[in-house]
Amino acid sequence: MTAPVPPAGAAPANAHVIAGDTEARAVAAALADEFRAGAARRDAGRVLPREELARLSASGLLGITVPRAHGGADVPAGTLAEVFRLLATGDASLAQIPQNHFVYVNVLRRQGSAGQRKFFFAEVLAGRSFGNAQSEAGTKHVQDIRTRLAPRGDGSYLLSGEKHYSTGALFADWIPVLARAEEDALHVAYVARDAPGVTVVDDWNGMGQRTTASGTVRLADVSVAADRVVPHHLTFQGPQLHGAVAQLLHAAIDVGIASGALAEAAEFVRTKSRPWFESGCETAVEDPLLIQRFGELALQVRASEALLIAAASAVDAASADLTDETAAEASIAVAAVKVHAASTAVDTSSALFEVSGTRSALDSLNLHRHWRDARTHTLHDPARWKIQHIGRYVLNGTRPPRHGLI
């Protein structure tokens, strides 16, 4: 049985402000090591990572894409992707929680007014976070958004609807809500987590990504001021990188899961596995068949890592010179790493058991969390459609569509 979760009532944040790329990567690496230590325990007990998220917020990582004009580091996509990859090597659930935060910072960069950017970027630099209320269940398809922003006479809105898979909403200070307003135009309403009429329910029970609290958000006639609403539909009226950035972070999480699983498999074989008696070896690490398999897995992980770097470089290049063609190149590069990394994450986290042996299957070790996280997270957007868009682009020069999911 689940129950509505009361407002967090958190005190105002006071985050460190990260200066640039090198610091961002170093902070992410340190946090990944810190979060890794408790990842298996949190996953096994579905213990929500509230303390860890407070550490993430205080670290300043949530503010690294804020433009320099507003006091942020404005790191490139390559650094942002590496931050997510590093965090996912430690705890894939924790890495998933801030993904939407950066997506909705990006929405403000693209379509926010000067006043909205000034206010919300200050919030982000102070350590406050964005969740999300985007997906809906029971609709015709993922873009069939039925949550409504009804205009009122004073220029404000009433927001009503129900959202599912709302990763980050439970822990957030602000919940960006995807909704339709006049003429069904798509908008994002930035709603305070504790606003009257907002209920966040911790009812997520996925087999993987167990501690993301990707539950339900209910919106019952929530009053939203006009200056908290952003016209997101305008994003897709020209070349855009909204989808490419969002998907790049998903791919980085998958690459991180694969990297983490391979590292844990290697550590297990070095310290716990016994050699197969037919090998004639004194230790498992001397077994030539195991060495061969680790080499194959490492090649697959390295290929995903290289594709991630290439995709981030394409996003950065398009950011510097945004045209239909550069946006298409970025989206295709991101689609390529997303497809490859999804396969790598699932294959590597499964092979962990193949190379480690029977003992690795003990439930008490919770090594299966890597596979459960990979299998659950890689369900974000079907790879088969990304392959279609890649094929059409290569064969016929057809640019991918501007729907924000590629």
mmCIF file of C-alpha atoms in Angstrom:
data_model
loop_
_atom_site.group_PDB
_atom_site.id
_atom_site.type_symbol
_atom_site.label_atom_id
_atom_site.label_comp_id
_atom_site.label_asym_id
_atom_site.label_seq_id
_atom_site.Cartn_x
_atom_site.Cartn_y
_atom_site.Cartn_z
ATOM 1 C CA MET A 1 0.000 0.000 0.000
ATOM 2 C CA THR A 2 1.327 3.441 -0.906
ATOM 3 C CA ALA A 3 0.465 6.813 0.486
ATOM 4 C CA PRO A 4 0.984 10.412 -0.565
ATOM 5 C CA VAL A 5 4.354 11.738 0.516
ATOM 6 C CA PRO A 6 4.165 15.019 2.451
ATOM 7 C CA PRO A 7 6.091 18.076 1.268
ATOM 8 C CA ALA A 8 9.778 17.872 2.050
ATOM 9 C CA GLY A 9 9.907 21.261 3.806
ATOM 10 C CA ALA A 10 13.627 21.493 3.144
ATOM 11 C CA ALA A 11 15.604 24.498 4.304
ATOM 12 C CA PRO A 12 16.998 26.826 1.626
ATOM 13 C CA ALA A 13 19.940 25.252 -0.115
ATOM 14 C CA ASN A 14 23.450 26.660 0.045
ATOM 15 C CA ALA A 15 25.449 24.902 -2.626
ATOM 16 C CA HIS A 16 29.043 25.216 -3.693
ATOM 17 C CA VAL A 17 29.449 26.808 -7.135
ATOM 18 C CA ILE A 18 31.654 24.739 -9.429
ATOM 19 C CA ALA A 19 34.075 26.781 -11.512
ATOM 20 C CA GLY A 20 34.596 24.643 -14.601
ATOM 21 C CA ASP A 21 35.088 21.312 -16.353
ATOM 22 C CA THR A 22 37.991 19.916 -14.357
ATOM 23 C CA GLU A 23 36.307 20.568 -11.030
ATOM 24 C CA ALA A 24 32.984 19.145 -12.253
ATOM 25 C CA ARG A 25 34.609 15.875 -13.305
ATOM 26 C CA ALA A 26 36.600 15.605 -10.086
ATOM 27 C CA VAL A 27 33.529 16.217 -7.914
ATOM 28 C CA ALA A 28 31.515 13.639 -9.884
ATOM 29 C CA ALA A 29 34.275 11.036 -9.522
ATOM 30 C CA ALA A 30 34.482 11.596 -5.765
ATOM 31 C CA LEU A 31 30.720 11.394 -5.335
ATOM 32 C CA ALA A 32 30.555 8.230 -7.463
ATOM 33 C CA ASP A 33 33.048 6.539 -5.122
ATOM 34 C CA GLU A 34 31.049 7.720 -2.123
ATOM 35 C CA PHE A 35 27.701 6.587 -3.527
ATOM 36 C CA ARG A 36 29.052 3.211 -4.672
ATOM 37 C CA ALA A 37 29.691 2.128 -1.100
ATOM 38 C CA GLY A 38 25.996 1.998 -0.220
ATOM 39 C CA ALA A 39 24.446 1.276 -3.598
ATOM 40 C CA ALA A 40 23.781 -2.447 -3.066
ATOM 41 C CA ARG A 41 22.264 -1.854 0.365
ATOM 42 C CA ARG A 42 19.999 0.956 -0.830
ATOM 43 C CA ASP A 43 18.820 -1.063 -3.821
ATOM 44 C CA ALA A 44 18.107 -4.199 -1.779
ATOM 45 C CA GLY A 45 16.001 -2.310 0.744
ATOM 46 C CA ARG A 46 14.585 0.314 -1.619
ATOM 47 C CA VAL A 47 16.124 2.905 0.671
ATOM 48 C CA LEU A 48 15.595 6.310 -0.917
ATOM 49 C CA PRO A 49 18.895 8.216 -1.250
ATOM 50 C CA ARG A 50 17.866 11.420 0.495
ATOM 51 C CA GLU A 51 21.233 12.023 2.190
ATOM 52 C CA GLU A 52 23.117 11.255 -1.009
ATOM 53 C CA LEU A 53 20.950 13.666 -3.011
ATOM 54 C CA ALA A 54 21.595 16.347 -0.421
ATOM 55 C CA ARG A 55 25.321 15.745 -0.975
ATOM 56 C CA LEU A 56 24.792 15.988 -4.741
ATOM 57 C CA SER A 57 22.923 19.252 -4.331
ATOM 58 C CA ALA A 58 25.507 20.763 -1.994
ATOM 59 C CA SER A 59 28.355 19.718 -4.313
ATOM 60 C CA GLY A 60 27.317 22.222 -6.970
ATOM 61 C CA LEU A 61 26.939 19.647 -9.754
ATOM 62 C CA LEU A 62 23.301 20.611 -10.321
ATOM 63 C CA GLY A 63 24.417 24.071 -11.453
ATOM 64 C CA ILE A 64 27.151 23.205 -13.940
ATOM 65 C CA THR A 65 25.085 24.001 -17.060
ATOM 66 C CA VAL A 66 23.905 27.409 -15.870
ATOM 67 C CA PRO A 67 25.262 30.038 -18.314
ATOM 68 C CA ARG A 68 28.299 32.024 -17.243
ATOM 69 C CA ALA A 69 26.312 35.245 -17.537
ATOM 70 C CA HIS A 70 24.220 33.955 -14.631
ATOM 71 C CA GLY A 71 27.175 32.743 -12.561
ATOM 72 C CA GLY A 72 27.402 29.115 -13.702
ATOM 73 C CA ALA A 73 30.217 27.070 -15.241
ATOM 74 C CA ASP A 74 28.288 26.446 -18.489
ATOM 75 C CA VAL A 75 30.159 23.179 -19.047
ATOM 76 C CA PRO A 76 30.017 21.555 -22.491
ATOM 77 C CA ALA A 77 28.036 18.426 -23.259
ATOM 78 C CA GLY A 78 31.188 16.325 -23.046
ATOM 79 C CA THR A 79 31.683 17.223 -19.397
ATOM 80 C CA LEU A 80 28.004 16.787 -18.559
ATOM 81 C CA ALA A 81 27.962 13.326 -20.159
ATOM 82 C CA GLU A 82 31.084 12.312 -18.248
ATOM 83 C CA VAL A 83 29.537 13.492 -14.980
ATOM 84 C CA PHE A 84 26.543 11.221 -15.584
ATOM 85 C CA ARG A 85 28.721 8.305 -16.677
ATOM 86 C CA LEU A 86 30.781 8.598 -13.512
ATOM 87 C CA LEU A 87 27.757 8.838 -11.227
ATOM 88 C CA ALA A 88 26.183 5.793 -12.894
ATOM 89 C CA THR A 89 29.285 3.687 -12.257
ATOM 90 C CA GLY A 90 28.563 4.222 -8.572
ATOM 91 C CA ASP A 91 24.768 4.060 -8.433
ATOM 92 C CA ALA A 92 22.587 4.008 -11.545
ATOM 93 C CA SER A 93 19.474 5.062 -9.642
ATOM 94 C CA LEU A 94 21.191 8.111 -8.210
ATOM 95 C CA ALA A 95 22.502 9.037 -11.647
ATOM 96 C CA GLN A 96 19.017 8.821 -13.134
ATOM 97 C CA ILE A 97 17.388 11.156 -10.617
ATOM 98 C CA PRO A 98 19.031 14.419 -11.832
ATOM 99 C CA GLN A 99 18.690 13.616 -15.562
ATOM 100 C CA ASN A 100 15.432 15.530 -15.852
ATOM 101 C CA HIS A 101 16.893 18.384 -13.806
ATOM 102 C CA PHE A 102 19.342 19.156 -16.603
ATOM 103 C CA VAL A 103 16.718 18.669 -19.285
ATOM 104 C CA TYR A 104 14.548 21.360 -17.731
ATOM 105 C CA VAL A 105 17.469 23.691 -17.114
ATOM 106 C CA ASN A 106 17.964 23.337 -20.868
ATOM 107 C CA VAL A 107 14.304 24.233 -21.520
ATOM 108 C CA LEU A 108 14.822 27.489 -19.638
ATOM 109 C CA ARG A 109 17.985 28.219 -21.594
ATOM 110 C CA ARG A 110 16.090 27.769 -24.826
ATOM 111 C CA GLN A 111 12.651 29.281 -24.160
ATOM 112 C CA GLY A 112 12.702 30.968 -20.756
ATOM 113 C CA SER A 113 12.247 34.725 -20.554
ATOM 114 C CA ALA A 114 14.999 36.911 -19.118
ATOM 115 C CA GLY A 115 13.138 37.067 -15.815
ATOM 116 C CA GLN A 116 12.550 33.321 -15.698
ATOM 117 C CA ARG A 117 16.191 32.578 -16.409
ATOM 118 C CA LYS A 118 17.374 35.017 -13.743
ATOM 119 C CA PHE A 119 15.094 33.541 -11.086
ATOM 120 C CA PHE A 120 15.497 29.838 -11.837
ATOM 121 C CA PHE A 121 19.209 29.875 -12.553
ATOM 122 C CA ALA A 122 19.721 31.485 -9.149
ATOM 123 C CA GLU A 123 17.632 28.685 -7.642
ATOM 124 C CA VAL A 124 19.735 26.049 -9.387
ATOM 125 C CA LEU A 125 23.034 27.604 -8.330
ATOM 126 C CA ALA A 126 21.756 27.608 -4.756
ATOM 127 C CA GLY A 127 21.405 23.820 -5.025
ATOM 128 C CA ARG A 128 17.682 23.554 -5.630
ATOM 129 C CA SER A 129 16.571 20.821 -7.992
ATOM 130 C CA PHE A 130 14.051 20.182 -10.750
ATOM 131 C CA GLY A 131 12.146 16.912 -10.862
ATOM 132 C CA ASN A 132 9.726 16.094 -13.644
ATOM 133 C CA ALA A 133 6.087 15.378 -14.319
ATOM 134 C CA GLN A 134 6.129 14.423 -17.952
ATOM 135 C CA SER A 135 4.858 10.956 -18.878
ATOM 136 C CA GLU A 136 1.247 9.860 -18.586
ATOM 137 C CA ALA A 137 -0.197 6.365 -18.351
ATOM 138 C CA GLY A 138 -3.222 5.082 -20.253
ATOM 139 C CA THR A 139 -2.915 7.526 -23.149
ATOM 140 C CA LYS A 140 -2.590 6.626 -26.816
ATOM 141 C CA HIS A 141 1.190 7.111 -26.952
ATOM 142 C CA VAL A 142 4.014 8.939 -25.178
ATOM 143 C CA GLN A 143 3.254 12.295 -26.813
ATOM 144 C CA ASP A 144 -0.452 12.148 -26.069
ATOM 145 C CA ILE A 145 -0.243 14.663 -23.222
ATOM 146 C CA ARG A 146 -3.620 15.358 -21.577
ATOM 147 C CA THR A 147 -2.588 17.409 -18.559
ATOM 148 C CA ARG A 148 -4.090 20.889 -19.020
ATOM 149 C CA LEU A 149 -3.100 24.457 -18.271
ATOM 150 C CA ALA A 150 -6.396 26.348 -18.211
ATOM 151 C CA PRO A 151 -5.993 30.142 -18.497
ATOM 152 C CA ARG A 152 -7.668 32.385 -15.947
ATOM 153 C CA GLY A 153 -8.769 35.972 -16.300
ATOM 154 C CA ASP A 154 -5.814 37.381 -14.348
ATOM 155 C CA GLY A 155 -3.268 35.759 -16.693
ATOM 156 C CA SER A 156 -2.467 32.846 -14.412
ATOM 157 C CA TYR A 157 -3.375 29.194 -15.004
ATOM 158 C CA LEU A 158 -5.022 26.229 -13.322
ATOM 159 C CA LEU A 159 -3.054 23.021 -13.813
ATOM 160 C CA SER A 160 -4.769 19.623 -13.682
ATOM 161 C CA GLY A 161 -3.670 16.102 -14.545
ATOM 162 C CA GLU A 162 -1.842 12.977 -13.409
ATOM 163 C CA LYS A 163 1.703 11.986 -14.280
ATOM 164 C CA HIS A 164 3.614 8.736 -13.985
ATOM 165 C CA TYR A 165 7.308 7.734 -14.068
ATOM 166 C CA SER A 166 8.018 11.078 -12.403
ATOM 167 C CA THR A 167 11.694 10.543 -11.610
ATOM 168 C CA GLY A 168 13.043 13.179 -9.268
ATOM 169 C CA ALA A 169 9.694 14.701 -8.319
ATOM 170 C CA LEU A 170 9.680 13.212 -4.826
ATOM 171 C CA PHE A 171 12.985 14.884 -3.956
ATOM 172 C CA ALA A 172 12.649 18.091 -5.969
ATOM 173 C CA ASP A 173 12.204 21.718 -4.991
ATOM 174 C CA TRP A 174 10.483 22.437 -8.325
ATOM 175 C CA ILE A 175 8.508 20.073 -10.526
ATOM 176 C CA PRO A 176 8.439 20.981 -14.231
ATOM 177 C CA VAL A 177 5.104 19.745 -15.584
ATOM 178 C CA LEU A 178 4.546 19.060 -19.282
ATOM 179 C CA ALA A 179 1.044 20.266 -20.169
ATOM 180 C CA ARG A 180 -1.062 21.601 -23.000
ATOM 181 C CA ALA A 181 -2.545 25.081 -22.976
ATOM 182 C CA GLU A 182 -4.458 27.059 -25.596
ATOM 183 C CA GLU A 183 -4.719 25.351 -28.996
ATOM 184 C CA ASP A 184 -3.051 22.267 -27.467
ATOM 185 C CA ALA A 185 0.354 23.979 -27.525
ATOM 186 C CA LEU A 186 2.919 22.253 -25.319
ATOM 187 C CA HIS A 187 4.151 24.191 -22.286
ATOM 188 C CA VAL A 188 6.230 23.506 -19.195
ATOM 189 C CA ALA A 189 4.839 24.757 -15.888
ATOM 190 C CA TYR A 190 7.465 25.040 -13.130
ATOM 191 C CA VAL A 191 5.525 24.199 -9.971
ATOM 192 C CA ALA A 192 6.809 24.296 -6.402
ATOM 193 C CA ARG A 193 6.987 20.805 -4.914
ATOM 194 C CA ASP A 194 4.863 21.859 -1.921
ATOM 195 C CA ALA A 195 2.308 23.951 -3.849
ATOM 196 C CA PRO A 196 -1.349 23.408 -2.873
ATOM 197 C CA GLY A 197 -2.915 20.754 -5.072
ATOM 198 C CA VAL A 198 0.368 18.909 -5.774
ATOM 199 C CA THR A 199 0.615 15.341 -4.472
ATOM 200 C CA VAL A 200 3.622 13.118 -5.084
ATOM 201 C CA VAL A 201 3.078 9.417 -4.452
ATOM 202 C CA ASP A 202 5.986 7.046 -3.942
ATOM 203 C CA ASP A 203 4.477 4.083 -5.799
ATOM 204 C CA TRP A 204 7.354 3.141 -8.127
ATOM 205 C CA ASN A 205 7.992 -0.624 -7.941
ATOM 206 C CA GLY A 206 10.200 -1.368 -10.937
ATOM 207 C CA MET A 207 12.533 -4.352 -10.837
ATOM 208 C CA GLY A 208 15.459 -2.007 -11.486
ATOM 209 C CA GLN A 209 16.275 1.638 -10.789
ATOM 210 C CA ARG A 210 14.581 0.831 -7.506
ATOM 211 C CA THR A 211 15.498 3.955 -5.578
ATOM 212 C CA THR A 212 14.621 6.590 -8.190
ATOM 213 C CA ALA A 213 11.123 6.989 -6.664
ATOM 214 C CA SER A 214 9.740 7.374 -10.181
ATOM 215 C CA GLY A 215 6.175 7.453 -8.962
ATOM 216 C CA THR A 216 2.993 9.419 -9.543
ATOM 217 C CA VAL A 217 2.349 13.158 -9.465
ATOM 218 C CA ARG A 218 -1.260 14.319 -9.084
ATOM 219 C CA LEU A 219 -2.180 17.894 -9.936
ATOM 220 C CA ALA A 220 -5.557 19.100 -8.729
ATOM 221 C CA ASP A 221 -6.340 22.655 -9.864
ATOM 222 C CA VAL A 222 -2.856 23.873 -9.051
ATOM 223 C CA SER A 223 -2.551 27.642 -9.377
ATOM 224 C CA VAL A 224 0.389 28.587 -11.620
ATOM 225 C CA ALA A 225 1.548 32.159 -12.182
ATOM 226 C CA ALA A 226 2.135 33.233 -15.772
ATOM 227 C CA ASP A 227 5.847 33.772 -15.136
ATOM 228 C CA ARG A 228 6.236 30.106 -14.163
ATOM 229 C CA VAL A 229 5.094 28.842 -17.586
ATOM 230 C CA VAL A 230 7.463 28.339 -20.546
ATOM 231 C CA PRO A 231 6.265 27.855 -24.178
ATOM 232 C CA HIS A 232 8.024 24.558 -24.860
ATOM 233 C CA HIS A 233 6.287 24.058 -28.227
ATOM 234 C CA LEU A 234 8.475 26.813 -29.691
ATOM 235 C CA THR A 235 11.528 24.621 -29.088
ATOM 236 C CA PHE A 236 10.572 22.368 -31.985
ATOM 237 C CA GLN A 237 9.854 25.041 -34.563
ATOM 238 C CA GLY A 238 13.501 25.234 -35.617
ATOM 239 C CA PRO A 239 16.742 23.273 -35.251
ATOM 240 C CA GLN A 240 17.051 22.107 -31.667
ATOM 241 C CA LEU A 241 19.153 19.953 -29.366
ATOM 242 C CA HIS A 242 16.543 19.320 -26.681
ATOM 243 C CA GLY A 243 16.216 15.628 -27.511
ATOM 244 C CA ALA A 244 19.900 15.139 -28.229
ATOM 245 C CA VAL A 245 20.947 16.465 -24.816
ATOM 246 C CA ALA A 246 18.293 14.456 -22.963
ATOM 247 C CA GLN A 247 19.176 11.244 -24.805
ATOM 248 C CA LEU A 248 22.904 11.846 -24.367
ATOM 249 C CA LEU A 249 22.440 11.745 -20.604
ATOM 250 C CA HIS A 250 20.429 8.522 -20.847
ATOM 251 C CA ALA A 251 23.240 7.019 -22.928
ATOM 252 C CA ALA A 252 25.834 8.173 -20.400
ATOM 253 C CA ILE A 253 23.931 6.365 -17.656
ATOM 254 C CA ASP A 254 23.921 3.158 -19.727
ATOM 255 C CA VAL A 255 27.661 3.466 -20.384
ATOM 256 C CA GLY A 256 28.196 4.013 -16.661
ATOM 257 C CA ILE A 257 26.175 0.914 -15.779
ATOM 258 C CA ALA A 258 28.291 -1.147 -18.181
ATOM 259 C CA SER A 259 31.555 0.300 -16.838
ATOM 260 C CA GLY A 260 30.483 -0.331 -13.254
ATOM 261 C CA ALA A 261 29.389 -3.894 -13.973
ATOM 262 C CA LEU A 262 32.665 -4.722 -15.733
ATOM 263 C CA ALA A 263 34.709 -3.279 -12.873
ATOM 264 C CA GLU A 264 32.726 -5.235 -10.285
ATOM 265 C CA ALA A 265 33.082 -8.443 -12.320
ATOM 266 C CA ALA A 266 36.848 -7.975 -12.521
ATOM 267 C CA GLU A 267 37.099 -7.325 -8.791
ATOM 268 C CA PHE A 268 34.987 -10.409 -8.026
ATOM 269 C CA VAL A 269 37.114 -12.672 -10.227
ATOM 270 C CA ARG A 270 40.332 -11.280 -8.745
ATOM 271 C CA THR A 271 39.238 -11.754 -5.141
ATOM 272 C CA LYS A 272 36.543 -14.453 -4.973
ATOM 273 C CA SER A 273 36.363 -16.706 -8.050
ATOM 274 C CA ARG A 274 38.044 -20.093 -8.167
ATOM 275 C CA PRO A 275 39.742 -21.371 -11.331
ATOM 276 C CA TRP A 276 37.956 -24.075 -13.305
ATOM 277 C CA PHE A 277 39.780 -27.336 -12.626
ATOM 278 C CA GLU A 278 40.357 -28.089 -16.318
ATOM 279 C CA SER A 279 42.245 -24.835 -16.838
ATOM 280 C CA GLY A 280 45.274 -26.039 -14.916
ATOM 281 C CA CYS A 281 45.608 -22.540 -13.453
ATOM 282 C CA GLU A 282 46.264 -21.647 -9.837
ATOM 283 C CA THR A 283 43.926 -18.618 -9.928
ATOM 284 C CA ALA A 284 40.901 -17.581 -11.936
ATOM 285 C CA VAL A 285 42.677 -14.513 -13.327
ATOM 286 C CA GLU A 286 45.157 -16.798 -15.136
ATOM 287 C CA ASP A 287 42.437 -18.706 -17.002
ATOM 288 C CA PRO A 288 42.936 -17.881 -20.706
ATOM 289 C CA LEU A 289 39.242 -18.334 -21.462
ATOM 290 C CA LEU A 290 38.291 -15.816 -18.771
ATOM 291 C CA ILE A 291 40.967 -13.438 -20.023
ATOM 292 C CA GLN A 292 39.498 -13.724 -23.516
ATOM 293 C CA ARG A 293 35.991 -12.977 -22.278
ATOM 294 C CA PHE A 294 37.093 -9.958 -20.267
ATOM 295 C CA GLY A 295 38.882 -8.669 -23.343
ATOM 296 C CA GLU A 296 35.706 -8.993 -25.397
ATOM 297 C CA LEU A 297 33.632 -7.205 -22.768
ATOM 298 C CA ALA A 298 36.216 -4.437 -22.401
ATOM 299 C CA LEU A 299 36.137 -3.844 -26.151
ATOM 300 C CA GLN A 300 32.372 -3.463 -26.056
ATOM 301 C CA VAL A 301 32.508 -1.024 -23.110
ATOM 302 C CA ARG A 302 35.324 0.989 -24.675
ATOM 303 C CA ALA A 303 33.379 1.268 -27.910
ATOM 304 C CA SER A 304 30.379 2.662 -26.016
ATOM 305 C CA GLU A 305 32.627 5.098 -24.171
ATOM 306 C CA ALA A 306 34.128 6.270 -27.462
ATOM 307 C CA LEU A 307 30.693 6.712 -29.035
ATOM 308 C CA LEU A 308 29.622 8.726 -25.990
ATOM 309 C CA ILE A 309 32.563 11.095 -26.423
ATOM 310 C CA ALA A 310 31.849 11.409 -30.154
ATOM 311 C CA ALA A 311 28.165 12.124 -29.557
ATOM 312 C CA ALA A 312 28.918 14.761 -26.935
ATOM 313 C CA SER A 313 31.376 16.395 -29.333
ATOM 314 C CA ALA A 314 28.656 16.500 -32.001
ATOM 315 C CA VAL A 315 26.261 18.143 -29.543
ATOM 316 C CA ASP A 316 28.883 20.721 -28.593
ATOM 317 C CA ALA A 317 29.644 21.445 -32.250
ATOM 318 C CA ALA A 318 25.947 21.919 -32.993
ATOM 319 C CA SER A 319 25.569 24.191 -29.962
ATOM 320 C CA ALA A 320 28.261 26.455 -31.396
ATOM 321 C CA ASP A 321 26.657 26.530 -34.859
ATOM 322 C CA LEU A 322 23.042 25.406 -34.690
ATOM 323 C CA THR A 323 21.555 24.573 -38.085
ATOM 324 C CA ASP A 324 19.224 21.863 -39.339
ATOM 325 C CA GLU A 325 22.243 19.867 -40.492
ATOM 326 C CA THR A 326 24.350 20.195 -37.316
ATOM 327 C CA ALA A 327 21.303 19.371 -35.191
ATOM 328 C CA ALA A 328 20.674 16.283 -37.312
ATOM 329 C CA GLU A 329 24.324 15.186 -37.020
ATOM 330 C CA ALA A 330 24.142 15.563 -33.246
ATOM 331 C CA SER A 331 20.878 13.623 -32.964
ATOM 332 C CA ILE A 332 22.202 10.784 -35.122
ATOM 333 C CA ALA A 333 25.453 10.607 -33.132
ATOM 334 C CA VAL A 334 23.472 10.465 -29.898
ATOM 335 C CA ALA A 335 21.140 7.811 -31.328
ATOM 336 C CA ALA A 336 24.186 5.699 -32.214
ATOM 337 C CA VAL A 337 25.616 5.758 -28.709
ATOM 338 C CA LYS A 338 22.200 5.187 -27.160
ATOM 339 C CA VAL A 339 21.677 2.020 -29.205
ATOM 340 C CA HIS A 340 25.193 0.697 -28.619
ATOM 341 C CA ALA A 341 25.314 1.585 -24.926
ATOM 342 C CA ALA A 342 21.941 -0.020 -24.239
ATOM 343 C CA SER A 343 23.173 -3.311 -25.665
ATOM 344 C CA THR A 344 26.504 -3.001 -23.868
ATOM 345 C CA ALA A 345 24.881 -2.321 -20.497
ATOM 346 C CA VAL A 346 22.558 -5.315 -20.712
ATOM 347 C CA ASP A 347 25.218 -7.664 -22.121
ATOM 348 C CA THR A 348 27.963 -6.684 -19.673
ATOM 349 C CA SER A 349 25.762 -6.788 -16.595
ATOM 350 C CA SER A 350 24.572 -10.249 -17.648
ATOM 351 C CA ALA A 351 28.086 -11.482 -18.446
ATOM 352 C CA LEU A 352 29.117 -10.509 -14.917
ATOM 353 C CA PHE A 353 27.617 -13.809 -13.741
ATOM 354 C CA GLU A 354 29.089 -15.813 -16.610
ATOM 355 C CA VAL A 355 32.646 -14.792 -15.740
ATOM 356 C CA SER A 356 32.253 -14.705 -11.955
ATOM 357 C CA GLY A 357 30.703 -18.108 -11.367
ATOM 358 C CA THR A 358 27.975 -19.577 -9.198
ATOM 359 C CA ARG A 359 28.709 -17.611 -6.052
ATOM 360 C CA SER A 360 28.009 -14.331 -7.831
ATOM 361 C CA ALA A 361 24.340 -15.306 -8.053
ATOM 362 C CA LEU A 362 23.860 -15.110 -4.282
ATOM 363 C CA ASP A 363 21.042 -12.716 -3.579
ATOM 364 C CA SER A 364 22.905 -11.352 -0.575
ATOM 365 C CA LEU A 365 25.607 -9.925 -2.869
ATOM 366 C CA ASN A 366 22.997 -8.114 -4.965
ATOM 367 C CA LEU A 367 25.194 -8.147 -8.058
ATOM 368 C CA HIS A 368 22.043 -8.584 -10.112
ATOM 369 C CA ARG A 369 21.235 -4.919 -9.471
ATOM 370 C CA HIS A 370 23.498 -4.019 -12.410
ATOM 371 C CA TRP A 371 21.452 -6.118 -14.824
ATOM 372 C CA ARG A 372 18.123 -5.000 -13.344
ATOM 373 C CA ASP A 373 19.179 -1.363 -13.638
ATOM 374 C CA ALA A 374 20.408 -1.873 -17.194
ATOM 375 C CA ARG A 375 17.331 -3.751 -18.328
ATOM 376 C CA THR A 376 15.000 -1.174 -16.761
ATOM 377 C CA HIS A 377 16.810 1.993 -17.806
ATOM 378 C CA THR A 378 17.412 0.890 -21.400
ATOM 379 C CA LEU A 379 13.652 0.719 -21.903
ATOM 380 C CA HIS A 380 13.757 4.522 -22.271
ATOM 381 C CA ASP A 381 12.784 4.892 -25.955
ATOM 382 C CA PRO A 382 13.017 1.873 -28.305
ATOM 383 C CA ALA A 383 16.392 1.310 -29.955
ATOM 384 C CA ARG A 384 14.709 -0.067 -33.076
ATOM 385 C CA TRP A 385 13.387 3.384 -33.964
ATOM 386 C CA LYS A 386 16.765 4.999 -33.415
ATOM 387 C CA ILE A 387 18.292 2.467 -35.811
ATOM 388 C CA GLN A 388 15.603 3.375 -38.352
ATOM 389 C CA HIS A 389 16.483 7.064 -38.122
ATOM 390 C CA ILE A 390 20.195 6.292 -38.447
ATOM 391 C CA GLY A 391 19.547 4.154 -41.524
ATOM 392 C CA ARG A 392 17.361 6.763 -43.200
ATOM 393 C CA TYR A 393 19.930 9.459 -42.554
ATOM 394 C CA VAL A 394 22.835 7.417 -43.942
ATOM 395 C CA LEU A 395 20.989 6.032 -46.955
ATOM 396 C CA ASN A 396 18.735 8.910 -47.979
ATOM 397 C CA GLY A 397 19.959 11.929 -46.053
ATOM 398 C CA THR A 398 16.651 12.099 -44.176
ATOM 399 C CA ARG A 399 17.041 14.175 -41.044
ATOM 400 C CA PRO A 400 15.531 12.816 -37.824
ATOM 401 C CA PRO A 401 12.247 14.356 -36.692
ATOM 402 C CA ARG A 402 12.047 17.225 -34.199
ATOM 403 C CA HIS A 403 10.045 15.450 -31.526
ATOM 404 C CA GLY A 404 12.580 15.698 -28.720
ATOM 405 C CA LEU A 405 13.177 11.963 -28.236
ATOM 406 C CA ILE A 406 16.169 11.637 -30.546
#
